[in-house]
Amino acid sequence: MSDERLHRLAEAAGLSIDWVDADGQDQRVRPEVLRAVLNGLGLAADSDSEIDNSLEKLDAIAGTSNLPPLVTLDQGTALELELYFEPSTPYELTLEDGTRHPGALDEHARLGAIDTPGYHRLEIAGQHLTLAVAPSACPDVEDIAGPGAWGLTVQLYGLRRPGDGGLGDTLALETLARNAAAHGADALGISPIHAMFTGNSGQYSPYSPSSRLFYNILHSAPEAILGDTPMRLAIESCGLAEELQRLERLELVDWDAVSTTRQRLLRALFDDFVNGGNAQRADFDSFREAGGEALENHCRFEALHAALLDHQGHPQHWRDWPDQYRTPQSPAVERFAQEHAEQVSYHAFCQWLIARGLERAQTAAHSAGMKIGLISDLAVGADGGGSQAWSRQDEVLAALSVGAPPDIINRQGQSWGISAFSPWGLKAHGYRAFIEMVRANLAHAGGMRIDHVMGLMRLWVIPAGAGPTEGAYLNYPFDDLLRLLSIEAWRRNAVILGEDLGTVPEGLRDKLAERGLLGMRVLFFERDQHGRFTPPMRWPHTALATSTTHDLPTIHGWWQGHDIDWRIRVGQNQEHERAAQLEERERERAGLLRLLREYAPDIQGDLTDPEVLADACGAFLARTPAPLVLFPIEDALCLLEQPNMPGTTDTHPNWRRRYPADSAALLDAPACARRLKILADVRKQTLGSDHR
């Protein structure tokens, strides 16, 4: 079997045979890896005859004479249709507002430019399709928030409030939004709140969700929607007062116990709600109707996931369910939903509570003076055994997981154990799954951060059971996805941010900038190999600026070398490497001090004191030309520990750390308040005026 034939199939399937790694070195995917990835795409490639059959399969997909159900184009640009229709073919265009425009293609078989962004319907030669017309760019941060905008980022689960029962919720988020706005913040970025598995409390990483269409019900604050009395009665009837207080006192989230107690309370509240003639029933019914098939499928999945346990009583991957339950459209699933209607309704009730709570939090942020408000976080994929993969099987890659090749941060590469969209599946279904996902994550937010934004262009896909180095890049319809993002952001007047860290393909950042998607620059990464940090005027105006991320050490932790200690403790590095790593860190520390002494000269005190260092880092970031500065609350509070350590599970308390004070006054401690005032004042002096 020749490599040439194999490469031809790989290229036709959208795989990159050659690529450039994070060190700028040329790499080529080995033939055995290509065959494994192609098999994972459903394209057999173990012999010449299999390759021929797979090529025919791809030709059949690409060679259709019909247009796809949705075509994207830019506002004010003609649409080339000569591959499908003759010149002068008549058509009728119906704009989103219902106005009709009959016409005919021009002499080059082009459809004339459309000036109105949105989703329009085109009827031509017996075919019906959607035209997704994109504005030139996403809304601009400065247009929404004015010059010099800044905000904070927070891990939602870590927030505290009296009565929270051991986990951050939407009521704590409301109070933090008001607190942050009082200090001048324009935005509040939150950790992902995607739906998890209510039947599996051990899976709680917000970046490995069951579905990116719905929400984690454990973050709801039912009393904010239903009132204090039903909540108090539910706590009494369940006998949970002492347990809730115990959980509230813990320094780390006990996800198992929190999941158990919250679901007992939610069930009691639901039983009271459906039996008590609640006045909010009409709102719940309206919410459920608006959720349509997607919400119904998610709720059915949750009910099935709880019912179809294995022989040991544990939840199963839906591919291990009896055959009749493996597709949401099957008659067996319909019968199950009817027989377990109350359980399905319970999950819809839980989604209603969390959605209304998030709506309240965004309203609180705007009412308190934030120009942007909440910024949601969109994970790069979802668990292949979850609700979204079950509901949208034709649009998800089932046999491949997503990760990253070795890069500067993770030299072993990463396998995230999550599934991603199928490029062919998205196109074939008019990008339905992508559009509904973006809408869900912008529904109660003024912006959205896209984790691993490179996934819009390409994703590193890995066959089941293979290591992270045994993958290949799969290319995606980047321009189509950017146009769809632009439409949805324009409709919501929302800002879009992209986490572009790691192995970034050539041209991606330019494309993002053209579309108004802000990239991301992190203080610790903005330096050369000699430890020289980038001065503020050389930071790009096309990216947000931040000090760190949830996967990296805090300012305090970095300065103390605490992350070096952790990596040795969890076995990622060896004890004998400590001295060399500390020596390298000392060079980096010296470089940061030189930078801050020059570009944060007004900061009083000893810069080697982490509290003073955090002040200076905030002031430095404020001096960059970034349209938006997002300062992590971990650095605003000068905390030592980071939220997550990639590559670990039980050896580091990932996604469990709680903040040290009530969210209503979390930012009011003198050191934190001083730090935020410095950031706000320098930002105002450097880039803006008081636009409040």
XYZ file of C-alpha atoms in Angstrom:
692
model
C 0.000 0.000 0.000
C 1.527 3.315 -1.080
C 1.805 6.319 1.210
C 0.711 8.457 -1.749
C -2.746 6.849 -1.833
C -3.023 7.071 1.940
C -2.070 10.756 1.863
C -4.620 11.415 -0.856
C -7.368 9.977 1.338
C -6.134 11.852 4.403
C -6.152 15.172 2.557
C -9.600 14.486 1.115
C -10.817 13.769 4.658
C -9.475 17.107 5.905
C -6.453 15.801 7.812
C -3.158 17.678 7.857
C -0.310 15.304 7.039
C 2.341 17.965 7.693
C 2.180 20.511 10.488
C 4.415 22.824 12.533
C 4.774 22.251 16.268
C 4.939 24.812 19.088
C 8.742 24.997 18.727
C 8.452 25.871 15.036
C 9.613 22.441 13.915
C 8.110 20.687 10.883
C 6.283 17.458 11.744
C 4.701 14.706 9.614
C 2.015 12.272 10.763
C 3.186 8.659 10.512
C 1.238 6.343 8.158
C 0.038 4.047 10.960
C -1.321 7.064 12.852
C -3.084 8.351 9.730
C -4.749 4.959 9.222
C -5.942 4.851 12.839
C -7.360 8.391 12.660
C -9.053 7.706 9.316
C -10.648 4.583 10.758
C -11.907 6.734 13.619
C -13.518 8.995 11.013
C -15.289 5.992 9.498
C -12.901 5.815 6.548
C -11.211 2.410 6.389
C -7.611 2.702 5.202
C -5.866 -0.584 5.959
C -5.527 -1.660 2.311
C -5.600 -0.177 -1.171
C -9.111 -1.457 -1.767
C -10.331 0.074 1.507
C -8.725 3.389 0.579
C -10.460 3.305 -2.819
C -13.805 2.618 -1.161
C -13.251 5.424 1.340
C -12.345 7.847 -1.458
C -15.557 6.915 -3.264
C -17.465 7.524 -0.045
C -15.952 11.020 0.259
C -16.602 11.755 -3.427
C -20.236 10.840 -2.922
C -20.487 13.274 -0.010
C -18.710 16.133 -1.799
C -20.068 15.490 -5.269
C -23.743 16.107 -4.591
C -25.471 18.407 -7.063
C -27.557 19.996 -4.324
C -26.475 22.901 -2.200
C -25.978 22.265 1.523
C -28.917 23.285 3.765
C -27.052 26.393 4.965
C -24.541 28.596 3.168
C -22.603 31.383 4.880
C -21.558 34.613 3.219
C -20.483 38.096 4.205
C -22.734 41.110 4.302
C -22.492 43.047 1.042
C -20.866 40.177 -0.892
C -22.323 38.368 -3.885
C -22.809 34.590 -3.662
C -21.205 32.485 -6.404
C -23.628 29.742 -7.505
C -22.270 28.760 -10.913
C -21.470 25.231 -9.680
C -25.146 24.611 -9.054
C -27.280 26.799 -11.352
C -27.362 28.394 -14.775
C -27.189 32.183 -15.210
C -30.567 33.959 -14.978
C -32.105 31.201 -12.821
C -35.054 32.804 -11.008
C -35.224 32.768 -7.226
C -37.136 34.203 -4.284
C -35.250 35.517 -1.273
C -37.147 35.878 2.012
C -35.329 37.959 4.593
C -35.489 37.163 8.278
C -38.053 39.938 8.800
C -40.407 38.279 6.275
C -39.879 40.637 3.342
C -39.684 38.875 -0.024
C -37.332 39.742 -2.853
C -37.863 37.872 -6.138
C -35.050 38.019 -8.653
C -32.737 36.094 -10.962
C -29.065 35.168 -10.866
C -26.818 37.433 -12.965
C -24.907 36.429 -16.086
C -22.233 34.776 -13.920
C -24.826 32.835 -11.904
C -24.260 35.039 -8.868
C -26.794 36.073 -6.258
C -26.567 39.788 -5.607
C -25.132 41.095 -2.346
C -27.373 41.066 0.735
C -26.910 44.014 3.094
C -28.914 42.724 6.058
C -27.162 40.316 8.457
C -29.140 37.317 9.690
C -30.613 34.026 8.521
C -32.549 34.364 5.265
C -34.376 31.788 3.108
C -33.567 31.233 -0.554
C -35.874 29.262 -2.891
C -34.260 28.461 -6.230
C -34.891 25.753 -8.829
C -36.935 23.704 -6.396
C -34.319 23.908 -3.635
C -34.691 25.612 -0.255
C -31.711 26.724 1.771
C -30.714 29.153 4.499
C -28.332 32.006 3.756
C -26.422 32.992 6.886
C -25.279 36.536 6.147
C -22.591 37.712 8.552
C -21.718 41.259 9.558
C -18.127 42.267 8.911
C -17.102 41.630 12.525
C -18.285 40.816 16.012
C -19.247 43.748 18.250
C -16.260 45.740 19.456
C -15.366 45.944 23.155
C -14.789 49.669 22.924
C -18.169 50.259 21.259
C -19.894 48.418 24.109
C -17.789 49.374 27.125
C -15.771 52.370 25.992
C -11.971 52.670 26.052
C -10.007 51.145 28.891
C -12.454 48.376 29.751
C -11.460 45.854 32.402
C -13.013 43.065 34.398
C -12.387 40.026 36.554
C -12.529 36.264 36.070
C -13.895 33.878 38.680
C -14.404 30.168 39.281
C -18.146 30.019 39.935
C -18.014 26.872 42.062
C -15.608 28.611 44.485
C -17.925 31.491 45.418
C -19.383 31.691 48.907
C -22.523 33.148 50.429
C -24.411 32.378 53.655
C -26.596 29.333 53.002
C -24.836 28.195 49.833
C -24.542 24.590 51.011
C -20.922 24.203 49.944
C -20.915 25.332 46.297
C -20.968 28.630 44.429
C -24.338 29.404 42.856
C -26.125 32.049 40.818
C -27.122 34.046 43.903
C -23.475 34.298 44.958
C -22.697 35.294 41.365
C -25.269 38.098 41.576
C -23.693 39.532 44.695
C -20.186 39.258 43.265
C -21.313 41.046 40.089
C -22.571 43.957 42.197
C -19.379 43.943 44.267
C -17.173 43.924 41.152
C -19.213 46.689 39.498
C -18.811 48.817 42.624
C -15.033 48.620 42.093
C -15.414 49.714 38.455
C -15.356 46.393 36.595
C -17.062 46.236 33.203
C -17.068 42.441 32.893
C -17.054 39.253 34.931
C -15.762 36.131 33.219
C -17.028 32.912 34.783
C -15.887 29.296 34.585
C -17.966 26.986 32.350
C -21.442 26.191 33.665
C -22.253 23.441 31.162
C -24.525 20.562 32.115
C -22.725 17.723 33.860
C -23.926 14.180 34.646
C -26.362 14.382 37.555
C -25.893 10.638 37.999
C -22.101 10.860 38.208
C -20.901 13.407 40.755
C -17.312 12.186 40.381
C -17.069 13.860 36.980
C -17.008 17.551 37.789
C -14.393 19.187 35.563
C -16.309 22.055 33.913
C -14.379 21.356 30.709
C -15.673 17.764 30.367
C -19.433 18.324 30.325
C -22.340 16.160 29.269
C -23.736 19.005 27.155
C -22.705 22.519 26.178
C -26.343 23.354 25.415
C -27.570 23.309 29.015
C -26.407 24.154 32.518
C -25.013 22.518 35.624
C -28.073 22.372 37.863
C -25.945 22.238 41.025
C -25.145 25.942 40.552
C -28.789 26.976 40.829
C -30.028 29.001 43.792
C -33.678 27.893 44.013
C -34.573 30.410 46.707
C -33.744 33.243 44.290
C -36.506 32.000 41.968
C -38.995 30.241 44.247
C -38.527 32.289 47.407
C -37.009 31.576 50.821
C -40.003 29.766 52.315
C -40.106 26.762 49.931
C -36.329 26.377 50.347
C -36.535 26.486 54.149
C -39.351 23.926 54.176
C -37.430 21.651 51.792
C -34.346 21.766 54.018
C -36.483 20.910 57.053
C -38.371 18.088 55.339
C -35.105 16.548 54.071
C -33.343 17.022 57.410
C -30.314 18.583 55.725
C -29.655 21.707 57.807
C -26.579 20.358 59.612
C -25.104 18.754 56.492
C -25.506 21.955 54.502
C -23.747 23.936 57.212
C -20.907 21.394 57.330
C -20.402 21.597 53.569
C -20.490 25.374 53.711
C -17.562 25.450 56.149
C -15.248 23.335 53.978
C -12.264 24.893 52.208
C -12.647 22.514 49.255
C -15.853 21.614 47.412
C -17.036 18.094 48.282
C -18.694 17.398 44.940
C -20.158 14.025 45.959
C -21.842 15.372 49.081
C -22.935 18.609 47.418
C -24.484 16.676 44.517
C -26.383 14.378 46.887
C -27.763 17.155 49.090
C -28.643 19.546 46.276
C -30.465 16.920 44.257
C -32.490 15.877 47.313
C -33.477 19.506 47.834
C -34.261 20.049 44.161
C -36.459 16.963 44.116
C -38.365 18.129 47.206
C -38.796 21.574 45.672
C -40.032 20.041 42.422
C -42.583 17.863 44.211
C -43.883 20.912 46.056
C -43.865 22.981 42.855
C -45.945 20.575 40.758
C -48.393 19.774 43.560
C -48.811 23.218 45.054
C -50.333 25.231 42.213
C -47.306 27.534 42.062
C -47.916 30.882 40.368
C -44.672 30.482 38.419
C -45.922 27.343 36.693
C -46.809 29.356 33.589
C -43.242 30.636 33.331
C -41.879 27.103 33.714
C -44.240 25.792 31.036
C -43.224 28.617 28.707
C -39.534 27.883 29.322
C -40.022 24.222 28.567
C -41.935 24.904 25.381
C -39.269 27.355 24.195
C -36.578 24.751 24.898
C -38.131 22.503 22.278
C -36.625 19.235 21.123
C -33.135 20.037 22.441
C -34.319 20.525 26.034
C -36.624 17.521 25.844
C -33.801 15.292 24.601
C -31.469 16.472 27.351
C -34.064 15.792 30.045
C -34.839 12.378 28.586
C -31.145 11.573 28.521
C -30.788 12.493 32.186
C -33.708 10.247 33.111
C -32.342 7.361 31.019
C -28.839 7.826 32.411
C -30.200 7.446 35.939
C -32.306 4.390 35.051
C -30.054 2.313 32.766
C -27.342 1.338 35.244
C -24.804 -1.458 34.825
C -24.687 -4.646 36.914
C -22.792 -2.822 39.677
C -25.375 -0.041 39.779
C -23.177 2.542 38.035
C -24.163 4.913 35.196
C -23.135 3.772 31.727
C -22.008 5.276 28.448
C -25.134 5.507 26.268
C -23.476 3.214 23.685
C -23.722 0.478 26.319
C -27.476 0.975 26.802
C -29.894 -1.517 25.234
C -30.105 -0.872 21.483
C -33.593 0.640 21.562
C -32.427 3.551 23.761
C -29.334 4.542 21.829
C -31.067 7.082 19.567
C -33.342 9.823 20.888
C -35.847 9.365 18.027
C -36.599 5.719 18.800
C -40.127 4.608 19.843
C -38.610 3.042 22.976
C -37.270 6.416 24.119
C -40.674 7.984 23.485
C -42.369 5.272 25.569
C -39.802 5.685 28.334
C -40.415 9.450 28.400
C -44.159 8.922 28.716
C -43.779 6.315 31.447
C -41.281 8.501 33.343
C -42.846 11.857 32.532
C -42.428 13.175 36.062
C -38.711 12.397 36.098
C -38.236 14.087 32.714
C -40.167 17.111 33.990
C -37.943 17.234 37.072
C -34.848 17.718 34.920
C -36.609 20.460 32.938
C -37.525 22.135 36.250
C -33.861 22.085 37.295
C -32.809 23.658 33.993
C -35.467 26.330 34.431
C -34.121 27.267 37.858
C -30.517 27.623 36.727
C -31.430 29.497 33.522
C -33.574 32.002 35.410
C -30.803 32.389 37.989
C -28.235 33.204 35.311
C -30.660 35.655 33.763
C -30.949 37.389 37.137
C -27.167 37.511 37.532
C -26.673 39.196 34.157
C -29.441 41.670 34.938
C -27.764 42.420 38.279
C -24.425 43.010 36.541
C -25.911 45.467 34.070
C -28.036 47.185 36.704
C -24.947 47.696 38.856
C -23.186 49.482 35.998
C -21.247 46.798 34.127
C -21.189 47.506 30.407
C -20.523 43.907 29.346
C -21.548 41.897 32.401
C -21.056 38.162 32.465
C -18.693 36.485 30.007
C -19.503 32.790 29.630
C -16.880 30.136 28.917
C -17.419 27.638 26.092
C -15.547 24.348 26.526
C -13.828 22.930 23.443
C -15.855 19.699 23.488
C -18.204 17.488 25.464
C -18.015 13.983 26.862
C -18.785 11.402 24.168
C -20.998 9.579 26.654
C -23.114 12.639 27.393
C -26.379 14.228 26.430
C -25.081 16.347 23.547
C -23.333 13.414 21.841
C -26.431 11.220 22.257
C -28.762 13.929 20.951
C -26.611 14.986 17.988
C -24.949 11.754 16.902
C -24.703 12.679 13.224
C -22.855 15.872 14.110
C -20.317 14.487 16.614
C -17.142 12.452 16.138
C -17.836 9.272 18.080
C -14.605 7.288 17.789
C -12.045 10.079 18.250
C -11.191 12.201 21.265
C -9.742 15.708 21.294
C -6.450 16.848 22.754
C -3.258 18.699 21.910
C 0.178 17.698 20.677
C 3.223 18.411 22.858
C 3.682 22.146 23.324
C 5.522 24.652 25.489
C 3.220 24.099 28.485
C 2.635 20.341 28.228
C 5.599 18.506 26.762
C 3.811 15.127 26.792
C 0.817 16.412 24.877
C -2.745 16.171 26.153
C -5.735 13.908 25.618
C -8.842 15.548 27.041
C -11.162 12.577 26.662
C -13.876 14.664 25.024
C -15.638 14.530 21.671
C -15.925 17.278 19.104
C -18.144 18.102 16.171
C -17.808 16.301 12.853
C -16.985 18.821 10.090
C -19.116 16.847 7.594
C -21.928 16.403 10.098
C -22.074 20.120 10.799
C -22.318 21.004 7.109
C -24.887 18.300 6.363
C -27.191 19.542 9.120
C -26.880 23.247 8.407
C -24.591 23.834 11.400
C -27.602 23.333 13.667
C -25.600 21.936 16.596
C -23.029 24.740 16.460
C -25.589 27.544 16.223
C -27.738 26.253 19.072
C -24.637 25.835 21.248
C -23.449 29.414 20.660
C -26.938 30.750 21.365
C -27.162 28.789 24.603
C -23.892 30.228 25.851
C -24.783 33.811 24.936
C -28.334 33.604 26.287
C -27.496 35.161 29.668
C -24.156 36.843 29.031
C -22.637 39.909 27.422
C -19.738 37.948 26.008
C -18.286 34.494 25.490
C -14.786 33.092 25.853
C -14.054 30.181 23.519
C -11.681 27.685 25.088
C -8.971 26.515 22.651
C -10.280 28.752 19.880
C -7.919 26.984 17.453
C -10.651 24.329 17.360
C -12.614 26.547 14.979
C -9.830 25.969 12.440
C -8.467 22.553 13.395
C -8.487 20.043 16.244
C -5.932 17.445 17.296
C -7.922 14.204 17.180
C -6.765 10.966 18.780
C -8.082 7.418 18.193
C -9.563 5.569 21.172
C -6.854 4.070 23.364
C -4.001 6.006 21.720
C -1.670 8.449 23.426
C -1.737 12.206 22.767
C 1.236 11.996 20.377
C -0.643 9.480 18.190
C -3.046 12.018 16.706
C -3.450 14.303 13.719
C -5.002 17.676 12.968
C -8.512 17.603 11.506
C -9.476 20.778 9.679
C -12.802 22.546 10.162
C -14.818 24.990 8.006
C -13.187 27.952 9.739
C -14.718 30.749 7.653
C -18.227 29.328 8.030
C -17.874 29.023 11.800
C -16.464 32.549 12.112
C -19.370 33.959 10.109
C -21.910 32.134 12.262
C -20.197 33.392 15.419
C -20.300 36.926 14.027
C -24.042 36.688 13.363
C -24.841 35.380 16.830
C -22.606 37.923 18.562
C -24.164 40.727 16.489
C -27.675 39.598 17.439
C -26.776 39.667 21.152
C -24.393 42.670 20.978
C -21.856 40.461 22.724
C -18.059 40.364 22.698
C -16.257 37.161 21.688
C -12.906 36.152 23.152
C -10.712 33.286 21.966
C -8.144 31.412 24.062
C -5.337 31.152 21.498
C -2.581 29.611 23.639
C -0.538 26.561 22.686
C 0.190 25.439 19.111
C -1.393 28.228 17.065
C -1.700 27.655 13.286
C -0.354 30.305 10.969
C -2.948 32.878 9.990
C -5.419 32.065 12.767
C -4.791 35.183 14.818
C -5.077 37.420 11.762
C -8.404 35.829 10.871
C -9.689 36.248 14.429
C -8.648 39.899 14.433
C -10.394 40.537 11.101
C -13.609 39.188 12.610
C -13.274 41.137 15.840
C -12.592 38.106 18.047
C -10.087 39.076 20.724
C -7.197 36.719 21.304
C -5.568 36.293 24.698
C -2.149 37.289 26.059
C -0.851 36.079 29.412
C 1.783 38.045 31.334
C 4.018 35.064 32.128
C 4.147 34.007 28.467
C 5.007 37.431 27.054
C 8.785 37.016 27.242
C 11.630 35.661 25.144
C 13.901 32.702 25.825
C 16.289 34.966 27.753
C 13.645 35.959 30.282
C 13.060 39.434 28.801
C 9.420 40.405 29.142
C 7.505 42.308 26.473
C 6.955 46.015 27.302
C 3.322 47.162 27.366
C 3.373 49.161 24.137
C 4.292 46.003 22.205
C 1.291 44.034 23.425
C -1.307 43.640 20.638
C -4.508 45.657 20.517
C -6.261 42.575 19.093
C -6.117 40.500 22.291
C -7.272 40.753 25.881
C -4.583 40.975 28.557
C -4.474 38.863 31.702
C -1.981 37.814 34.353
C -2.705 34.074 34.357
C -5.311 31.413 33.601
C -7.036 28.671 35.593
C -4.421 26.167 34.310
C -1.407 28.248 35.392
C 0.058 29.415 38.694
C -1.198 32.589 40.296
C 1.140 35.586 40.569
C 1.819 34.634 44.190
C 2.323 30.948 43.361
C 4.584 31.702 40.395
C 6.741 34.104 42.415
C 7.208 31.564 45.201
C 7.875 28.681 42.782
C 4.855 26.933 44.288
C 3.940 25.435 40.905
C 7.394 23.843 40.693
C 6.793 22.187 44.061
C 3.391 20.964 42.914
C 4.688 19.439 39.688
C 7.261 17.470 41.656
C 4.657 16.470 44.264
C 2.282 15.038 41.635
C 5.045 13.281 39.711
C 5.103 15.443 36.596
C 8.710 16.412 37.337
C 11.465 14.791 39.381
C 13.099 16.053 42.564
C 16.504 16.222 40.901
C 15.068 18.771 38.426
C 14.085 21.233 41.157
C 17.375 23.149 41.329
C 17.513 23.816 37.569
C 13.857 24.856 37.494
C 14.289 27.232 40.430
C 17.365 28.708 38.765
C 15.341 29.308 35.592
C 12.518 30.812 37.642
C 14.977 33.170 39.317
C 15.999 34.475 35.880
C 12.333 34.959 35.006
C 11.668 36.726 38.302
C 14.553 39.104 37.664
C 13.147 39.822 34.208
C 9.696 40.562 35.617
C 11.158 42.906 38.242
C 13.025 44.837 35.556
C 9.828 45.156 33.551
C 7.696 46.311 36.476
C 10.251 48.803 37.777
C 10.172 50.475 34.369
C 6.475 50.189 33.510
C 4.785 50.221 36.920
C 6.979 52.863 38.576
C 4.273 54.349 40.768
C 3.723 51.209 42.835
C 4.919 51.781 46.386
C 6.653 49.054 48.380
C 8.945 46.074 47.890
C 8.171 44.334 44.596
C 9.460 41.051 45.995
C 6.462 41.060 48.351
C 3.757 39.087 46.476
C 1.073 41.585 47.549
C 3.023 44.510 46.071
C 3.967 42.393 43.044
C 0.280 41.732 42.350
C -0.384 45.493 42.509
C 2.368 46.120 39.979
C 1.213 43.340 37.642
C -2.290 44.810 37.616
C -0.893 48.266 36.875
C 1.286 46.887 34.078
C -1.605 45.063 32.399
C -3.652 48.250 32.633
C -0.981 50.053 30.572
C -1.211 47.637 27.636
C -3.273 48.638 24.584
C -5.506 45.587 25.058
C -9.174 46.568 24.566
C -9.999 44.484 27.633
C -8.009 43.503 30.716
C -9.334 40.523 32.667
C -7.735 40.113 36.086
C -8.312 36.735 37.771
C -9.844 37.003 41.219
C -7.081 34.664 42.415
C -4.608 37.474 41.639
C -6.897 40.240 42.849
C -6.896 38.435 46.215
C -3.189 37.434 45.877
C -3.980 33.765 46.478
C -1.238 31.143 46.408
C -3.040 28.186 44.808
C -4.219 27.772 41.209
C -7.660 26.307 40.365
C -6.467 23.469 38.128
C -3.267 21.593 37.348
C -3.496 19.993 33.887
C -2.531 16.346 33.725
C -3.695 15.562 37.257
C -6.897 14.157 38.695
C -6.801 13.161 42.370
C -3.281 14.339 43.192
C -4.218 18.031 43.017
C -7.595 19.441 44.154
C -8.695 20.568 40.700
C -11.940 22.557 40.459
C -12.488 22.377 44.228
C -10.887 25.451 45.803
C -13.265 27.930 47.439
C -12.670 31.636 47.929
C -11.930 32.983 51.413
C -14.922 35.296 51.944
C -18.560 36.016 51.132
C -18.936 37.069 47.490
C -20.913 40.169 48.513
C -17.740 41.672 50.005
C -15.046 39.447 48.490
C -13.261 42.351 46.800
C -13.550 44.818 49.691
C -10.551 43.694 51.764
C -8.105 46.647 51.848
C -5.340 44.992 49.797
C -7.720 43.776 47.091
C -9.640 47.063 46.940
C -6.336 48.950 46.611
C -5.187 46.612 43.833
C -8.392 47.043 41.831
C -8.299 50.815 42.275
C -4.751 50.901 40.946
C -5.789 48.821 37.930
C -8.861 50.976 37.268
C -7.006 54.284 37.707
C -4.066 53.323 35.481
C -6.453 51.915 32.879
C -8.408 55.156 32.852
C -5.284 57.298 32.597
C -3.773 55.156 29.853
C -6.636 54.319 27.499
C -9.840 55.892 28.549
C -11.866 58.286 30.532
C -14.542 57.702 33.087
C -17.172 56.243 30.780
C -19.592 55.280 33.521
